[in-house]
Short mmCIF file of C-alpha atoms in Angstrom, two decimals:
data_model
loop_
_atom_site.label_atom_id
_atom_site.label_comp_id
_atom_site.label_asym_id
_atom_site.label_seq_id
_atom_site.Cartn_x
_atom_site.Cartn_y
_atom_site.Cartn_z
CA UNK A 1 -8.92 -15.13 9.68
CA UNK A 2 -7.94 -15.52 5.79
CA UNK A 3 -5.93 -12.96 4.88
CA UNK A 4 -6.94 -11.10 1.32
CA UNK A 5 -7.38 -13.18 -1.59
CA UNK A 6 -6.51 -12.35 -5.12
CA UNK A 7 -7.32 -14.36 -8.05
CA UNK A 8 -5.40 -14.71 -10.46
CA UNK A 9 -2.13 -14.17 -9.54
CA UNK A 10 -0.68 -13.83 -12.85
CA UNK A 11 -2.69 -13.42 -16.05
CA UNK A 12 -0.76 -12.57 -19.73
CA UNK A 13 -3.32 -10.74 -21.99
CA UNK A 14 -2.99 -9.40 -25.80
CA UNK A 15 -3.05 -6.07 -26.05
CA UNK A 16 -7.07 -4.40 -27.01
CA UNK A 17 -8.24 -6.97 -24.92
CA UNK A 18 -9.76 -6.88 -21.75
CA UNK A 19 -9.23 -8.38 -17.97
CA UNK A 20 -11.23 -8.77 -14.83
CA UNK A 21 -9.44 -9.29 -11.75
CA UNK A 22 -11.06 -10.42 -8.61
CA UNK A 23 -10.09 -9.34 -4.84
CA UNK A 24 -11.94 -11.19 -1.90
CA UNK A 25 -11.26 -8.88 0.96
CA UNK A 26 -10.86 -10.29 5.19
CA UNK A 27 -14.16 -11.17 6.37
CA UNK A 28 -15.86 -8.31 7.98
CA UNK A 29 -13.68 -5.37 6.40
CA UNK A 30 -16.57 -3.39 4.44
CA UNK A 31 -13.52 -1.28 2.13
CA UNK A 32 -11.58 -2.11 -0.84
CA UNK A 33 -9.34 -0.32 -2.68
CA UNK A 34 -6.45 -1.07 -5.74
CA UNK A 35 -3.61 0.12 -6.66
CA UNK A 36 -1.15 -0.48 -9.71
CA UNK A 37 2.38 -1.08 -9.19
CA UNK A 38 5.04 -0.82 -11.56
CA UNK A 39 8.60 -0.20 -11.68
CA UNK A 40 8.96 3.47 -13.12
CA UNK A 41 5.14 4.74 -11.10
CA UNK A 42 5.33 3.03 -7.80
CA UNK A 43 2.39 2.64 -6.24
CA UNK A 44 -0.19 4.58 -7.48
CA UNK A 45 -4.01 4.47 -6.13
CA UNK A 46 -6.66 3.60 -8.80
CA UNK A 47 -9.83 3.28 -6.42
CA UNK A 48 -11.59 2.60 -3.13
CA UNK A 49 -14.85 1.38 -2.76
CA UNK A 50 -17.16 0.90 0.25
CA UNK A 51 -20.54 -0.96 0.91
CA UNK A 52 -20.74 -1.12 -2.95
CA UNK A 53 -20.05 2.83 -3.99
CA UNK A 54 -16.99 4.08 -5.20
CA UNK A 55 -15.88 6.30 -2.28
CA UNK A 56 -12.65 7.71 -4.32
CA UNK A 57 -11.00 7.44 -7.86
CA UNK A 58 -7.29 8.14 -8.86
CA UNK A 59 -5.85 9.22 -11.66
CA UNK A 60 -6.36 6.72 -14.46
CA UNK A 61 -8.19 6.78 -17.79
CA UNK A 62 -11.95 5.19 -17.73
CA UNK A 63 -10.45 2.36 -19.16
CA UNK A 64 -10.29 1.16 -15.46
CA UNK A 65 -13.47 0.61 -13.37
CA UNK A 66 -14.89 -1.51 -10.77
CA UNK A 67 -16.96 -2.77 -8.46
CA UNK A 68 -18.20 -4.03 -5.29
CA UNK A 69 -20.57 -6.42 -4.67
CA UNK A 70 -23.06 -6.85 -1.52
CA UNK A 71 -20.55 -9.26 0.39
CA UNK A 72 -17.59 -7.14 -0.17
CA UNK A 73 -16.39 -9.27 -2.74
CA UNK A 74 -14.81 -6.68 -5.77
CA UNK A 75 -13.36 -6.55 -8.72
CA UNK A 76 -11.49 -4.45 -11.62
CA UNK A 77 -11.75 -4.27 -15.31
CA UNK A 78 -9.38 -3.04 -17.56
CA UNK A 79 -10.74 -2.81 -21.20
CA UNK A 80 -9.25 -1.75 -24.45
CA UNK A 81 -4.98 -3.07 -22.82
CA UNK A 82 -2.21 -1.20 -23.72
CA UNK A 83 1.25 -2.48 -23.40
CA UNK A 84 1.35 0.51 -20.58
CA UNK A 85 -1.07 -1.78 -18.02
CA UNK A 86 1.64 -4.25 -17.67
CA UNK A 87 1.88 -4.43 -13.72
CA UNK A 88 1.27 -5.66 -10.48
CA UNK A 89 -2.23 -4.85 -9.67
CA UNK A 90 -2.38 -4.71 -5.49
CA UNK A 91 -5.87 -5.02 -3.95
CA UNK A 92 -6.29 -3.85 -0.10
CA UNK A 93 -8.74 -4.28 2.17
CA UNK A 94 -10.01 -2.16 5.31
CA UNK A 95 -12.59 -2.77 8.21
CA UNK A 96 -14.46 0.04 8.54
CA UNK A 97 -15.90 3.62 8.11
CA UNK A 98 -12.60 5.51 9.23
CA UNK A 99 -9.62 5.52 7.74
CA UNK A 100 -7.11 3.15 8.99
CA UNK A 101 -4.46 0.77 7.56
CA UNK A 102 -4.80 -1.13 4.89
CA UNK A 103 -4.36 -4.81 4.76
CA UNK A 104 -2.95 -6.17 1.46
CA UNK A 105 -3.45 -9.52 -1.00
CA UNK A 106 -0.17 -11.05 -3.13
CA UNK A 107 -1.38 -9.07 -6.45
CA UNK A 108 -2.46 -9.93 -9.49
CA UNK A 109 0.60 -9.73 -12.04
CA UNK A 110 -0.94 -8.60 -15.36
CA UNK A 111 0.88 -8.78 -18.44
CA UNK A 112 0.68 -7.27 -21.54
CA UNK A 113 1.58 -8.15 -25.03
CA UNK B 1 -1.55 17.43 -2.68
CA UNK B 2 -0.49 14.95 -0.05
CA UNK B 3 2.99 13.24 -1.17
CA UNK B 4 5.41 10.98 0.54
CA UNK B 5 9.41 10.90 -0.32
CA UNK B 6 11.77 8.31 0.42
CA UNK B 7 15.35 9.35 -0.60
CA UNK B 8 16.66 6.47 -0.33
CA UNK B 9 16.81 4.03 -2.85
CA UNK B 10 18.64 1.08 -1.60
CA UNK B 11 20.15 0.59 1.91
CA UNK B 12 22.22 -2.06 3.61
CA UNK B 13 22.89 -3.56 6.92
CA UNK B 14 25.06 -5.70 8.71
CA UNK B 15 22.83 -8.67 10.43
CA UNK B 16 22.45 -7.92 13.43
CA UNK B 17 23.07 -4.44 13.27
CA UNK B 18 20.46 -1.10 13.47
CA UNK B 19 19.27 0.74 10.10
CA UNK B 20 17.41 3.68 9.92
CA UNK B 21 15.03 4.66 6.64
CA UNK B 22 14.00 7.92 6.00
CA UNK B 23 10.62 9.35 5.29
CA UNK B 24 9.18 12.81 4.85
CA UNK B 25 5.66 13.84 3.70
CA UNK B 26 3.62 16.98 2.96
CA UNK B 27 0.17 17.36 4.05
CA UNK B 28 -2.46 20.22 5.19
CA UNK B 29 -3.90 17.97 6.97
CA UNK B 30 -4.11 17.69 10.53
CA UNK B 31 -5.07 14.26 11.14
CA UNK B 32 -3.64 11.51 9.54
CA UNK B 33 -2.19 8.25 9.85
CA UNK B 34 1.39 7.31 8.69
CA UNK B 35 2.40 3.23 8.13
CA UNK B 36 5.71 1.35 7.15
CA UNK B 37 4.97 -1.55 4.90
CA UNK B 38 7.29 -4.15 4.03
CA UNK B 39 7.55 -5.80 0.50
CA UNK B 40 9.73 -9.24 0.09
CA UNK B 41 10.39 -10.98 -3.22
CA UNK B 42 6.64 -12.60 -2.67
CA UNK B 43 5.07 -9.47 -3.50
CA UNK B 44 3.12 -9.16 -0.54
CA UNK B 45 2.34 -5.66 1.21
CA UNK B 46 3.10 -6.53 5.08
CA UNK B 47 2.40 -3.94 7.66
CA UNK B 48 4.91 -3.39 9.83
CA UNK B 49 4.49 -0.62 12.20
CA UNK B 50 1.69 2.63 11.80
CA UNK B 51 1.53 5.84 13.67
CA UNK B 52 -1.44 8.18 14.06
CA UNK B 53 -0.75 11.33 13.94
CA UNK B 54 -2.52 12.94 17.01
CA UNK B 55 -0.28 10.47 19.41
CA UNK B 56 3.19 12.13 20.59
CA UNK B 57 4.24 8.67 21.63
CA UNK B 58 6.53 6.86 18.97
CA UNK B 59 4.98 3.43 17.82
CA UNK B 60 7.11 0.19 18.45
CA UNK B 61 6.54 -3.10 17.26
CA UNK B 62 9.26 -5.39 18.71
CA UNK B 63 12.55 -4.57 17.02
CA UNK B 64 11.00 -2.19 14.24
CA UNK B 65 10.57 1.16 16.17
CA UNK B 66 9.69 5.06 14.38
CA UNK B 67 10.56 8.55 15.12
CA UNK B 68 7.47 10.73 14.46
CA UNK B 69 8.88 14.41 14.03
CA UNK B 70 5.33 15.52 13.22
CA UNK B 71 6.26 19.28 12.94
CA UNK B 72 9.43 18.13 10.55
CA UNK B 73 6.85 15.62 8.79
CA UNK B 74 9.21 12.98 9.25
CA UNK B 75 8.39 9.40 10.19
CA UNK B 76 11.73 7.36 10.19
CA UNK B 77 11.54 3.34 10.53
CA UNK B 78 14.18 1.96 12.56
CA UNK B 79 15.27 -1.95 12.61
CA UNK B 80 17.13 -3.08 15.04
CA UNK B 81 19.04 -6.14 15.40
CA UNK B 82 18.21 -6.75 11.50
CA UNK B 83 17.89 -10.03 10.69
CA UNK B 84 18.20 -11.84 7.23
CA UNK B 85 14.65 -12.05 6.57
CA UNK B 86 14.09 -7.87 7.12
CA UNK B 87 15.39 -7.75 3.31
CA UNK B 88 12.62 -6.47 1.38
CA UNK B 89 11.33 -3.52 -0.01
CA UNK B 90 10.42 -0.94 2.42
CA UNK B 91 7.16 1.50 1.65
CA UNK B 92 6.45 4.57 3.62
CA UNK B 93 2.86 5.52 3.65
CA UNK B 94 0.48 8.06 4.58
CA UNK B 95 -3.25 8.08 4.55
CA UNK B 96 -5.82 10.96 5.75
CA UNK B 97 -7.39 9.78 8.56
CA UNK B 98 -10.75 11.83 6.85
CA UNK B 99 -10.46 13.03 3.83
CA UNK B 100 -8.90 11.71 0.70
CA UNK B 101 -8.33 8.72 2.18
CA UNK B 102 -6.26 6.36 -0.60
CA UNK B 103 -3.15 5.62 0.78
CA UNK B 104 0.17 7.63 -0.67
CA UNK B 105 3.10 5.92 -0.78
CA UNK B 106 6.52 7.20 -1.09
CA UNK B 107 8.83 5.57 -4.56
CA UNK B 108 10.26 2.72 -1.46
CA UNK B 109 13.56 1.71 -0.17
CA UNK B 110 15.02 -1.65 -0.77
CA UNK B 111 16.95 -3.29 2.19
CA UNK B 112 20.05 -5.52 1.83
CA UNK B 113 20.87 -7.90 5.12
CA UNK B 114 24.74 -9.32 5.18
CA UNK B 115 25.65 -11.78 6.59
#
């Protein structure tokens, strides 16, 4: 089985702009969920979706959304950059309904300037 | 709020010799499920060993082995016969097995092998 699949794996944007990044999860796994890493946060949870609904948000501005589409497919958008969204953006996928462990991609490494 | 602490920043090992990395959470919850990931220089999360809460028995996964001390909330990861390739960041992680399930991770611990 192909493991998750990020696109792209590094991306430099000016800052007011905005990014999509793209996470293909394993085939079958119905959940998705990102997270932003950075040196001074850690690892902090931005969202999860699941057959296409956002089943839980974190703490971050509305800046950051997202989406799921029908084949599990998702992405996140980050609109209006601020130097502060410099990071490694970590996408994870799950197989089902209940909560189990989550199988990460290589991250997308956004920078900011 | 469910939060995980590592208190250990950086750690290092002898090849060939055991470490142990500390982990303790906080939760209200009673059923949950607690993972060690592993983070090398590629960036990649790798799962190396998860527990579920509700089992007594302590998971094992070759030479990476935890003690669950669920009324403590501690969930230790040890390595045994570490080899050069263990050297990587180390995440501790909890998730709720029902509700509020993102997955918490604790700030990590980064693992030096000698040689």
């Amino acid at each position: 089985k192909a493991g998750v699949t990020q696109t792209p794996r590094y991306l430099i944007k000016t800052r007011g702009q905005q990014v999509t990044l793209s996470c293909s999860p394993i085939s079958g796994h119905r959940s998705v969920s990102w997270y932003q890493q950075t040196p001074g946060q850690g690892l902090q949870f931005l969202f999860e979706y699941f057959s296409e609904t956002q089943r839980n948000k974190g703490n971050f501005p509305g800046r950051f959304s997202g989406r799921q589409f029908s084949n599990s497919r998702s992405e996140m958008n980050v609109s209006t950059l601020e130097l502060g969204d410099s990071a490694l953006y970590l996408c994870a996928s799950s197989p089902g309904t209940r909560n189990t462990e989550a199988f990460f991609g290589q991250g997308t490494r956004l920078t900011v300037v | 709020a469910q939060t995980v602490t590592q208190s250990q920043p950086e750690m290092s090992v002898q090849e060939a010799e055991t470490v142990t990395l500390s982990c303790t959470y906080d939760t209200s919850e009673s059923d949950y499920y607690l993972f060690w990931y592993k983070q090398p220089p590629s960036r990649q999360m790798i799962l190396v060993i998860r527990q579920e809460a509700y089992k007594q028995q302590n998971a094992t996964e070759n030479r990476f082995s935890v003690n669950f001390q669920k009324a403590a909330k501690s969930f230790s990861l040890k390595i045994s016969d570490s080899q050069l390739g263990d050297a990587a960041m180390y995440f501790c992680a909890y998730r709720a097995r029902y509700n509020n399930n993102d997955m918490r991770f604790g700030a990590g611990t980064r693992l030096t092998v000698k040689p």
